[in-house]
XYZ file of C-alpha atoms in Angstrom:
656
model
C -0.111 0.016 -0.119
C 1.270 3.287 -0.941
C 2.322 6.065 1.788
C -0.003 8.272 0.057
C -2.946 6.103 1.321
C -2.373 7.720 4.657
C -1.446 11.249 4.280
C 0.597 12.906 7.143
C -0.716 16.364 8.471
C 1.460 19.182 9.665
C 1.856 17.771 13.236
C 3.221 14.553 12.020
C 0.258 12.513 12.687
C -1.438 10.148 10.213
C -4.402 11.579 8.995
C -7.415 9.246 8.290
C -8.018 8.432 4.669
C -10.526 10.500 2.728
C -13.324 7.719 1.832
C -15.270 9.817 0.059
C -12.299 10.331 -2.709
C -13.019 8.562 -5.919
C -9.673 6.845 -5.554
C -9.892 3.915 -3.244
C -7.359 3.502 -0.415
C -5.948 0.481 -1.959
C -5.507 2.273 -5.391
C -1.691 3.125 -5.957
C -1.085 6.902 -6.067
C -0.558 8.149 -9.652
C 2.203 10.858 -9.991
C 1.373 13.683 -12.402
C 3.995 14.526 -15.081
C 4.570 18.133 -14.368
C 4.904 20.667 -16.964
C 8.123 22.712 -16.571
C 7.611 26.611 -15.984
C 7.341 28.384 -19.258
C 10.868 29.653 -20.203
C 11.661 33.230 -21.535
C 12.429 32.890 -25.284
C 15.635 34.925 -25.061
C 16.849 32.911 -22.080
C 16.200 29.617 -23.691
C 17.990 30.851 -26.720
C 20.976 31.841 -24.640
C 20.991 28.639 -22.649
C 21.131 26.678 -26.031
C 23.709 28.898 -27.469
C 25.965 28.527 -24.321
C 25.621 24.856 -24.442
C 26.421 24.638 -28.074
C 29.444 26.973 -28.032
C 30.493 27.546 -24.409
C 29.649 24.189 -22.756
C 32.971 24.109 -20.872
C 32.023 27.557 -19.504
C 35.456 29.173 -20.394
C 34.726 32.535 -18.657
C 34.306 30.942 -15.181
C 37.798 32.061 -14.108
C 36.786 35.624 -14.759
C 33.739 35.873 -12.333
C 34.076 38.104 -9.289
C 37.539 39.273 -10.317
C 39.051 42.751 -10.619
C 39.531 44.488 -13.993
C 43.424 44.018 -13.611
C 43.177 40.454 -12.734
C 40.725 39.797 -15.626
C 43.272 41.185 -17.792
C 45.903 38.946 -16.728
C 43.682 36.035 -16.871
C 42.825 37.259 -20.630
C 46.299 37.376 -21.606
C 47.131 34.099 -19.788
C 44.297 32.496 -21.735
C 46.046 33.277 -24.951
C 49.401 32.663 -23.873
C 49.341 29.923 -21.135
C 53.197 30.181 -20.914
C 52.769 33.314 -18.603
C 51.086 30.812 -15.934
C 53.219 27.853 -15.913
C 56.399 29.906 -16.256
C 55.972 31.408 -12.992
C 56.119 27.774 -11.429
C 59.020 26.747 -13.430
C 62.037 25.296 -11.715
C 65.404 23.392 -12.325
C 63.848 20.014 -11.829
C 61.350 20.492 -14.440
C 64.129 21.931 -16.923
C 66.057 18.792 -16.540
C 63.298 16.722 -17.668
C 62.486 19.092 -20.528
C 66.176 19.151 -21.568
C 66.365 15.317 -21.925
C 63.153 15.126 -23.683
C 63.949 18.053 -26.154
C 67.398 16.656 -27.073
C 65.687 13.088 -27.401
C 62.868 14.385 -29.753
C 65.436 16.663 -31.944
C 67.656 13.442 -32.565
C 64.323 12.078 -33.875
C 62.854 14.915 -35.706
C 65.732 16.045 -37.719
C 66.031 13.064 -39.995
C 62.136 12.496 -40.114
C 61.943 16.254 -41.088
C 64.049 15.951 -44.039
C 62.294 13.002 -45.058
C 58.817 14.320 -44.592
C 59.731 17.331 -46.836
C 60.622 15.115 -49.593
C 57.058 13.528 -49.028
C 55.718 16.956 -49.741
C 57.976 17.396 -53.000
C 59.641 20.269 -51.035
C 63.272 20.770 -50.542
C 64.400 19.095 -47.219
C 65.470 22.322 -45.552
C 61.724 23.277 -45.383
C 61.303 20.303 -43.237
C 63.722 21.554 -40.781
C 62.409 25.015 -40.963
C 58.928 23.789 -39.884
C 60.526 22.261 -36.836
C 62.037 25.419 -35.863
C 59.515 28.315 -35.835
C 56.125 26.505 -35.289
C 57.125 24.839 -32.079
C 58.410 28.031 -30.656
C 54.896 29.475 -31.242
C 53.030 26.467 -29.804
C 55.237 26.491 -26.725
C 53.852 30.109 -25.938
C 50.410 29.529 -26.930
C 49.635 25.689 -26.544
C 48.293 24.128 -23.476
C 49.458 20.547 -24.021
C 52.619 19.727 -21.989
C 53.362 16.732 -24.023
C 52.555 17.186 -27.652
C 55.729 17.480 -30.079
C 55.318 19.872 -33.008
C 56.765 19.384 -36.346
C 55.959 18.119 -39.937
C 54.284 14.695 -39.992
C 54.017 11.940 -42.392
C 50.278 11.872 -43.258
C 49.730 15.586 -43.584
C 53.034 16.118 -45.813
C 51.628 13.341 -48.056
C 48.244 14.854 -48.325
C 49.672 18.317 -48.712
C 52.134 16.950 -51.437
C 49.377 15.093 -53.257
C 46.920 18.082 -53.461
C 49.690 20.599 -54.416
C 51.051 18.243 -57.268
C 47.448 18.105 -58.540
C 47.632 21.967 -59.277
C 51.392 22.339 -60.130
C 54.355 20.127 -61.073
C 57.066 20.703 -58.770
C 59.902 19.945 -61.259
C 58.658 22.416 -64.057
C 57.442 25.078 -61.744
C 59.235 24.912 -58.379
C 58.764 28.421 -57.487
C 54.967 28.431 -58.265
C 54.905 25.076 -56.257
C 56.504 26.445 -53.259
C 54.457 29.663 -53.332
C 51.207 27.546 -53.352
C 52.479 25.478 -50.409
C 53.029 28.425 -48.245
C 49.698 29.698 -49.192
C 47.912 26.610 -48.129
C 49.949 26.599 -45.096
C 48.596 30.304 -44.319
C 44.995 29.102 -44.914
C 45.236 25.890 -42.844
C 46.315 28.096 -39.947
C 43.665 30.687 -40.585
C 41.043 27.589 -40.891
C 42.406 26.035 -37.403
C 42.521 29.545 -35.751
C 38.970 30.583 -37.018
C 37.557 26.861 -35.605
C 39.221 27.517 -32.204
C 38.215 31.316 -32.033
C 34.518 30.768 -32.914
C 34.559 27.450 -30.867
C 33.552 25.471 -33.860
C 35.883 22.818 -32.634
C 32.957 20.111 -32.488
C 33.024 19.983 -36.384
C 36.236 17.978 -36.337
C 34.419 15.277 -34.172
C 32.277 14.629 -37.187
C 35.143 12.570 -38.368
C 34.577 9.048 -36.619
C 37.471 7.401 -34.778
C 36.770 4.315 -37.013
C 37.259 6.593 -40.271
C 40.509 8.251 -38.825
C 41.889 4.726 -38.034
C 41.210 3.624 -41.504
C 42.339 6.602 -43.191
C 45.555 6.783 -41.175
C 46.080 3.043 -41.999
C 45.727 3.572 -45.729
C 47.929 6.827 -45.532
C 50.512 4.861 -43.966
C 50.702 2.049 -46.577
C 50.569 4.718 -49.398
C 53.585 6.347 -47.807
C 55.541 3.470 -47.272
C 54.992 2.511 -50.925
C 55.942 5.847 -52.032
C 59.299 5.222 -50.304
C 60.188 2.233 -52.515
C 61.517 4.755 -54.909
C 64.230 5.794 -52.533
C 64.544 2.316 -51.043
C 65.294 0.633 -54.338
C 67.075 3.330 -56.059
C 64.437 3.819 -58.837
C 64.998 6.963 -61.008
C 61.836 6.841 -63.066
C 58.646 6.595 -60.699
C 55.085 7.139 -61.037
C 53.596 10.372 -59.760
C 50.333 8.519 -58.815
C 49.770 7.361 -55.199
C 47.353 4.598 -55.827
C 48.806 0.901 -55.015
C 48.377 -0.425 -58.377
C 50.200 2.484 -59.990
C 53.044 2.405 -57.538
C 53.416 -1.491 -57.758
C 53.277 -1.259 -61.543
C 56.009 1.188 -61.640
C 58.177 -0.772 -59.148
C 57.713 -3.972 -61.157
C 58.387 -2.444 -64.443
C 61.553 -1.009 -63.391
C 62.885 -4.230 -61.543
C 64.999 -5.412 -64.525
C 66.963 -2.143 -65.036
C 65.952 0.412 -62.481
C 66.729 -1.092 -58.974
C 70.133 -0.406 -57.501
C 71.592 -3.038 -55.308
C 73.790 -0.801 -53.254
C 70.954 1.482 -52.489
C 68.731 -1.643 -51.361
C 71.664 -2.858 -49.144
C 71.764 0.516 -47.361
C 67.996 0.691 -46.768
C 67.175 -2.969 -45.855
C 70.177 -3.015 -43.394
C 69.223 0.368 -41.693
C 65.523 -0.645 -41.705
C 66.207 -3.756 -40.002
C 68.459 -1.833 -37.473
C 65.440 0.506 -36.933
C 62.729 -2.037 -36.475
C 65.239 -4.034 -33.805
C 65.643 -0.623 -31.874
C 62.114 -0.057 -31.939
C 61.402 -3.668 -30.351
C 63.875 -3.132 -27.837
C 62.384 0.201 -26.857
C 58.786 -1.410 -26.663
C 60.136 -4.443 -24.560
C 61.957 -2.217 -22.080
C 60.244 1.191 -21.450
C 63.555 2.518 -19.942
C 65.428 1.998 -23.186
C 63.105 4.305 -24.978
C 66.001 6.549 -26.084
C 67.325 3.710 -28.273
C 64.503 4.053 -30.875
C 64.535 7.834 -30.430
C 68.274 8.315 -31.328
C 68.349 5.396 -33.935
C 67.312 7.549 -36.815
C 70.038 10.065 -36.068
C 72.592 7.401 -35.624
C 71.341 5.741 -38.927
C 71.791 9.146 -40.901
C 75.393 9.609 -39.351
C 76.464 6.256 -40.125
C 74.952 6.018 -43.698
C 76.372 9.305 -44.669
C 79.746 8.380 -43.420
C 79.635 5.286 -45.343
C 78.386 6.756 -48.540
C 81.051 9.502 -48.217
C 83.983 7.192 -47.577
C 82.905 4.606 -50.561
C 81.552 7.417 -52.866
C 78.553 5.219 -53.243
C 76.813 8.284 -54.834
C 79.130 7.786 -57.947
C 77.671 4.122 -58.332
C 73.862 5.159 -58.463
C 73.082 5.743 -54.623
C 70.997 8.873 -54.668
C 71.974 11.565 -51.973
C 70.367 14.616 -50.790
C 73.043 16.863 -52.075
C 73.162 20.504 -51.254
C 71.344 21.617 -48.041
C 71.222 25.370 -47.502
C 72.450 26.785 -44.337
C 70.807 29.632 -42.414
C 67.747 30.673 -40.619
C 64.174 30.628 -42.133
C 63.930 33.397 -44.753
C 60.696 35.535 -44.771
C 58.132 33.991 -47.028
C 55.297 36.558 -46.681
C 55.573 38.170 -50.127
C 55.517 34.669 -51.682
C 51.928 33.890 -50.370
C 49.261 34.228 -53.001
C 46.553 36.782 -51.591
C 45.165 37.100 -55.138
C 44.824 35.415 -58.583
C 43.888 31.940 -59.444
C 45.911 30.253 -57.057
C 44.302 31.894 -54.047
C 41.282 29.799 -54.171
C 43.236 26.850 -54.789
C 45.532 27.413 -51.712
C 42.426 28.128 -49.659
C 40.805 24.850 -50.620
C 44.144 22.827 -49.952
C 44.632 24.527 -46.792
C 41.239 23.805 -45.437
C 41.766 20.042 -46.181
C 45.355 19.798 -44.764
C 44.352 22.000 -41.743
C 41.576 20.120 -40.854
C 43.534 16.826 -40.978
C 46.390 18.208 -39.155
C 43.866 19.426 -36.510
C 42.251 16.210 -36.146
C 45.425 14.413 -35.488
C 47.025 17.291 -33.107
C 43.860 17.492 -30.882
C 43.584 13.662 -30.554
C 47.376 13.364 -29.556
C 46.870 16.102 -27.144
C 43.752 14.618 -25.642
C 45.577 11.361 -25.363
C 48.406 12.265 -23.393
C 46.502 14.670 -21.257
C 44.430 11.848 -19.905
C 47.491 9.927 -19.338
C 48.616 12.641 -16.922
C 45.500 13.585 -15.802
C 45.222 17.279 -16.819
C 42.804 19.113 -18.978
C 43.569 20.722 -22.414
C 41.111 23.288 -24.011
C 40.229 22.140 -27.579
C 39.448 25.582 -28.908
C 42.470 27.229 -27.566
C 44.481 24.346 -28.954
C 43.024 25.014 -32.320
C 43.909 28.794 -32.053
C 47.543 28.058 -31.078
C 48.066 25.547 -33.919
C 46.510 28.106 -36.257
C 48.930 30.887 -35.211
C 51.837 28.877 -35.387
C 50.923 27.721 -38.981
C 50.022 31.257 -40.070
C 53.316 32.583 -38.661
C 54.989 29.395 -40.022
C 53.549 30.429 -43.527
C 55.370 33.599 -43.351
C 58.641 32.097 -42.279
C 59.317 29.437 -44.929
C 57.423 26.679 -43.103
C 54.785 24.210 -44.410
C 51.812 22.682 -42.462
C 53.043 21.574 -38.930
C 51.170 19.627 -36.298
C 51.549 17.221 -33.475
C 53.519 14.200 -34.176
C 52.447 11.008 -32.316
C 55.680 9.223 -32.598
C 57.616 12.353 -31.353
C 54.965 13.183 -28.774
C 55.421 9.571 -27.456
C 58.995 9.829 -27.076
C 58.560 13.296 -25.373
C 56.148 11.801 -22.990
C 58.359 8.741 -22.032
C 61.560 10.876 -22.078
C 59.952 12.708 -18.873
C 58.896 15.956 -20.501
C 57.371 18.519 -17.916
C 56.069 21.483 -20.022
C 56.355 22.772 -23.661
C 59.864 23.753 -23.089
C 60.898 20.309 -24.553
C 59.607 22.096 -27.788
C 61.741 25.076 -27.317
C 64.978 22.655 -26.701
C 64.214 21.008 -29.893
C 63.965 24.343 -31.734
C 67.241 25.277 -30.482
C 68.980 22.060 -31.605
C 67.277 22.445 -35.106
C 68.377 26.163 -35.049
C 72.028 25.001 -34.302
C 71.592 22.398 -37.167
C 70.324 24.891 -39.738
C 73.355 27.339 -38.858
C 76.273 24.802 -38.683
C 75.397 21.192 -39.562
C 73.543 21.237 -42.827
C 76.430 20.757 -45.022
C 77.083 17.476 -43.373
C 73.906 16.179 -44.777
C 75.218 16.115 -48.406
C 75.963 12.863 -48.640
C 73.013 11.468 -46.838
C 71.387 8.727 -48.995
C 67.899 9.016 -49.930
C 67.633 5.436 -49.043
C 67.928 5.984 -45.253
C 65.356 8.631 -45.466
C 63.018 6.030 -47.031
C 63.959 3.652 -44.373
C 63.308 6.233 -41.432
C 60.010 7.171 -42.884
C 58.609 3.538 -43.347
C 59.843 2.666 -39.729
C 57.930 5.854 -38.585
C 54.677 5.135 -40.380
C 54.448 1.398 -39.459
C 52.573 2.188 -36.040
C 49.841 4.064 -38.077
C 48.693 0.626 -39.314
C 46.657 -0.104 -36.218
C 45.523 -3.671 -36.590
C 44.390 -4.197 -32.997
C 42.060 -1.167 -33.286
C 40.781 -2.253 -36.381
C 40.006 -5.812 -34.964
C 38.193 -4.079 -32.033
C 36.167 -1.717 -34.262
C 34.869 -4.926 -36.267
C 33.882 -6.557 -32.989
C 32.188 -3.505 -31.407
C 30.350 -1.852 -34.600
C 30.089 -3.483 -37.895
C 29.065 -0.094 -39.455
C 32.120 1.362 -38.073
C 33.972 -1.210 -39.516
C 32.680 -0.330 -42.879
C 33.823 3.284 -42.383
C 37.104 2.140 -41.491
C 37.644 -0.004 -44.412
C 35.985 2.507 -46.887
C 38.566 5.048 -45.684
C 41.353 2.437 -45.730
C 40.831 1.065 -49.444
C 39.693 4.564 -50.692
C 43.378 5.834 -49.844
C 45.365 3.056 -51.122
C 43.350 2.060 -54.328
C 42.409 5.535 -55.413
C 44.046 8.593 -53.736
C 44.465 10.285 -50.303
C 41.824 13.020 -51.017
C 39.378 10.257 -52.192
C 40.007 8.333 -49.101
C 39.603 11.398 -46.870
C 36.414 11.930 -48.642
C 35.125 8.535 -48.173
C 36.005 8.717 -44.423
C 33.934 11.985 -43.845
C 31.048 10.725 -46.253
C 30.660 7.414 -44.409
C 30.861 9.493 -41.127
C 28.008 11.548 -41.896
C 26.184 8.628 -43.329
C 26.440 6.907 -39.961
C 25.136 9.970 -38.113
C 22.159 10.277 -40.650
C 21.458 6.650 -40.314
C 21.227 6.917 -36.428
C 19.211 10.017 -36.685
C 16.766 8.772 -39.322
C 16.492 5.334 -38.196
C 16.570 5.489 -34.172
C 16.169 2.100 -32.305
C 12.726 1.097 -30.593
C 12.365 -1.919 -28.455
C 9.543 -3.779 -26.811
C 9.538 -3.741 -22.895
C 8.522 -6.347 -20.475
C 8.409 -6.348 -16.648
C 11.163 -7.965 -14.765
C 9.544 -10.517 -12.321
C 9.201 -9.408 -8.818
C 9.867 -5.804 -9.551
C 8.350 -2.730 -11.091
C 10.957 -2.507 -13.674
C 10.179 -2.505 -17.496
C 13.270 -3.544 -19.755
C 14.081 -4.645 -23.481
C 12.658 -8.261 -23.743
C 15.693 -8.818 -26.181
C 18.224 -8.001 -23.484
C 16.199 -9.562 -20.643
C 14.295 -12.688 -21.939
C 12.916 -13.174 -18.578
C 10.998 -9.998 -18.964
C 7.085 -10.619 -19.265
C 4.591 -8.890 -21.488
C 1.463 -7.636 -19.650
C -1.664 -9.046 -21.459
C -3.502 -6.471 -23.464
C -0.764 -3.937 -23.265
C 2.030 -3.429 -25.501
C 5.033 -1.104 -24.301
C 7.421 0.278 -26.675
C 10.511 2.484 -25.956
C 11.626 4.953 -28.641
C 15.392 5.622 -28.055
C 15.946 8.880 -29.686
C 14.517 12.424 -30.155
C 11.621 12.559 -32.572
C 12.214 14.973 -35.382
C 10.987 15.488 -38.933
C 13.979 13.585 -40.078
C 12.718 10.340 -38.234
C 9.089 10.991 -37.312
C 7.515 8.996 -40.148
C 9.760 6.076 -39.454
C 8.848 6.107 -35.634
C 5.425 6.127 -36.375
C 5.590 3.406 -38.872
C 7.692 1.269 -36.654
C 5.476 1.477 -33.750
C 2.484 0.443 -35.937
C 4.728 -2.444 -37.444
C 5.357 -3.607 -33.738
C 1.832 -3.180 -33.020
C 0.691 -5.332 -35.944
C 3.341 -8.098 -35.274
C 2.097 -8.263 -31.704
C -1.798 -8.453 -32.721
C -0.879 -11.324 -34.958
C 1.163 -13.109 -32.272
C -1.689 -12.688 -29.503
C -4.454 -13.799 -32.047
C -2.270 -16.905 -32.953
C -1.976 -17.880 -29.282
C -5.615 -16.928 -28.350
C -4.593 -14.214 -25.700
C -6.356 -11.097 -24.986
C -6.224 -8.576 -27.706
C -4.240 -5.307 -27.460
C -6.178 -2.492 -25.825
C -3.413 -0.192 -24.681
C -0.191 0.988 -26.413
C 2.181 2.553 -23.996
C 5.289 4.573 -25.392
C 7.995 5.042 -22.902
C 9.606 8.427 -23.593
C 12.349 8.995 -21.422
C 15.096 8.623 -24.081
C 13.081 11.004 -26.183
C 15.084 13.980 -25.372
C 13.180 16.341 -27.820
C 10.385 16.524 -30.222
C 9.340 18.920 -33.205
C 6.357 19.778 -34.869
C 6.683 16.931 -37.340
C 6.926 14.598 -34.275
C 3.871 15.949 -32.980
C 1.936 15.396 -36.201
C 3.327 11.896 -36.358
C 1.913 11.190 -32.749
C -1.354 12.617 -33.796
C -1.519 10.257 -36.876
C -0.656 7.368 -34.688
C -3.376 8.345 -31.964
C -6.006 8.479 -34.880
C -4.975 5.172 -36.237
C -5.135 3.444 -32.953
C -8.673 5.104 -32.467
C -9.975 3.422 -35.361
C -8.599 0.113 -33.809
C -9.899 0.711 -30.481
C -6.545 1.012 -28.768
C -5.725 3.694 -26.430
C -2.527 5.509 -26.519
C -0.611 6.087 -23.330
C 2.648 7.804 -22.767
C 5.201 7.368 -19.877
C 7.882 9.707 -18.447
C 8.164 12.612 -21.141
C 10.943 14.870 -20.421
C 10.440 18.660 -19.765
C 10.973 19.884 -23.576
C 8.632 17.128 -24.710
C 5.787 17.466 -22.067
C 6.044 21.270 -22.527
C 5.469 20.694 -26.449
C 2.838 18.167 -25.896
C 0.674 20.741 -23.864
C 1.417 23.609 -26.039
C 0.388 21.710 -29.081
C -2.809 20.533 -27.176
C -1.745 16.873 -28.026
C -2.115 16.159 -24.225
C -5.635 17.370 -24.306
C -6.230 15.070 -27.239
C -5.133 11.859 -25.674
C -6.156 12.841 -22.252
C -3.895 14.253 -19.343
C -4.774 11.198 -17.500
C -3.242 9.049 -20.083
C 0.492 10.598 -19.447
C 2.169 8.812 -16.619
C 5.417 9.427 -14.709
C 6.626 5.848 -15.153
C 5.712 2.619 -17.352
C 4.631 0.829 -14.034
C 2.275 3.310 -13.224
C 0.897 3.400 -16.739
C 0.428 -0.241 -16.843
C -1.024 -0.341 -13.254
C -3.632 2.184 -14.678
C -4.378 0.195 -17.820
C -4.431 -3.171 -16.382
C -3.787 -3.161 -12.624
C -4.826 -6.624 -11.960
C -2.833 -8.464 -14.770
C 0.206 -6.282 -13.825
C 0.042 -7.376 -10.181
C -0.036 -11.071 -11.245
C 3.098 -10.836 -13.449
């Protein structure tokens, strides 16, 4: 018997039951679904706007602060270095120094190889690991991310640029378009962060990113076969068919055995060093310095044997000096302006996705927070400034960030240390790279991209969600069989298709009562859950909008038809009540209301009563405003499924 059967008066005494009430003493009390207070239109709009763009309440630190304090906090929000620099000490510097020197030894050979991947002179790879990390160290909020060129973005940028200009016949225009694309990549990133549109990158699903990265890694590795095998004439296409055809056709006369010996030997060395680092985390520095050691040894070997005279291709001349200004080289007008903008937006979004994912990963490992929108502003600013100082698109590198993390970095000072080492290399050491064989750069890049093929993640995706797996494989095969941009387009397309499918085809379920309780659950998940004779309870697991309202109505009617056929075949009582559990229905629009009205009219013709259970605040408010609650009757809207069933079929529900 409910406590409501014996009301308690103001003195704490139990009051006698009002027997004159139409509700009997043994009838359960039915809670009324309250309509929330009417919201002011402006306040409702501001709440929605805040939750969309300022859900993290970025201005909370400014509350109840003096004007001078607010000014300082504002400056700190743009330049976080001001905040953490005050707490910096010698112990932190020791960790950053070791980490900075370690990632510098890794980045120098990688930068030279990645620049060639983008069809740029190797010096531009080094330039891009000098200025951008300094800018990020001042503006970025991640302690662990290591900034510089990365393989996937270099490949994507090079592919898109070569589609517009041939770097061999028009090297100056190609370089200018690269700087223009970098400028607009930075503008795109900064704009997304400034206008707090960072959620847009979340539309590229994790599965699509895994597939895209895996396909890009294989494409990059295949592209390195030119340097790995010493082939002079090589296809400009990136798809696997064209690349393998080019490799096979040059097998009899185009391969250089000295080059193959160098590249294969050092690739084995790099793989062994990586294996050692994985087996013993304390030896992380071995795979970190292995690429630089490989460059030094192979360069010395080529120099003393003059292998370059025997067909081994080398880097040749590498300019000394700091980054020259490139502001005047950026296209701010003409035909290449729009081309640079398009390439910049695409490469900037991919770079942003990678950097934010890396930043969040390591922030979670060290238990601190990063502001995604601030990160975008920082990344955008560094690429805008980089485009003006002869750099191409830079972002967070997972391999270098992992080494940075394991080396014990404490702050972004490790990026500054790396930049200083790159600076010294540019000023004094670039002539030493003259005899560096292209074969070792190919081996370093192949070794670097192998981890991007995440087989374990792909298997997990297959086990968890088959549709996600389709997105993963679509992006993967799109990259390796067509092109990088087509693979990216497929990744985005399938991600959007999945969202549309989930929105337009929401899940519905029949609910049954768990024996011995008043709980109603999905009968497929809980086979012991039992149906209430004469009552069909259906749960809709989504908001009901114009995009899915007709489907929801039709799916409910199909459930009802199937249920009626089943009870008729079993000679059970016919369905008299249809209860819709609406707690997962977070919102409803006019199309959804019309769908419910059509459903109600259809049920009336079949002599079935429509009942609603637990509609949320936005839903119940709209049901009242639209007068749908008046149509079905306020007494047909209940707080819980149990109360709805008790009202419809009290004796039967008690027996179950």
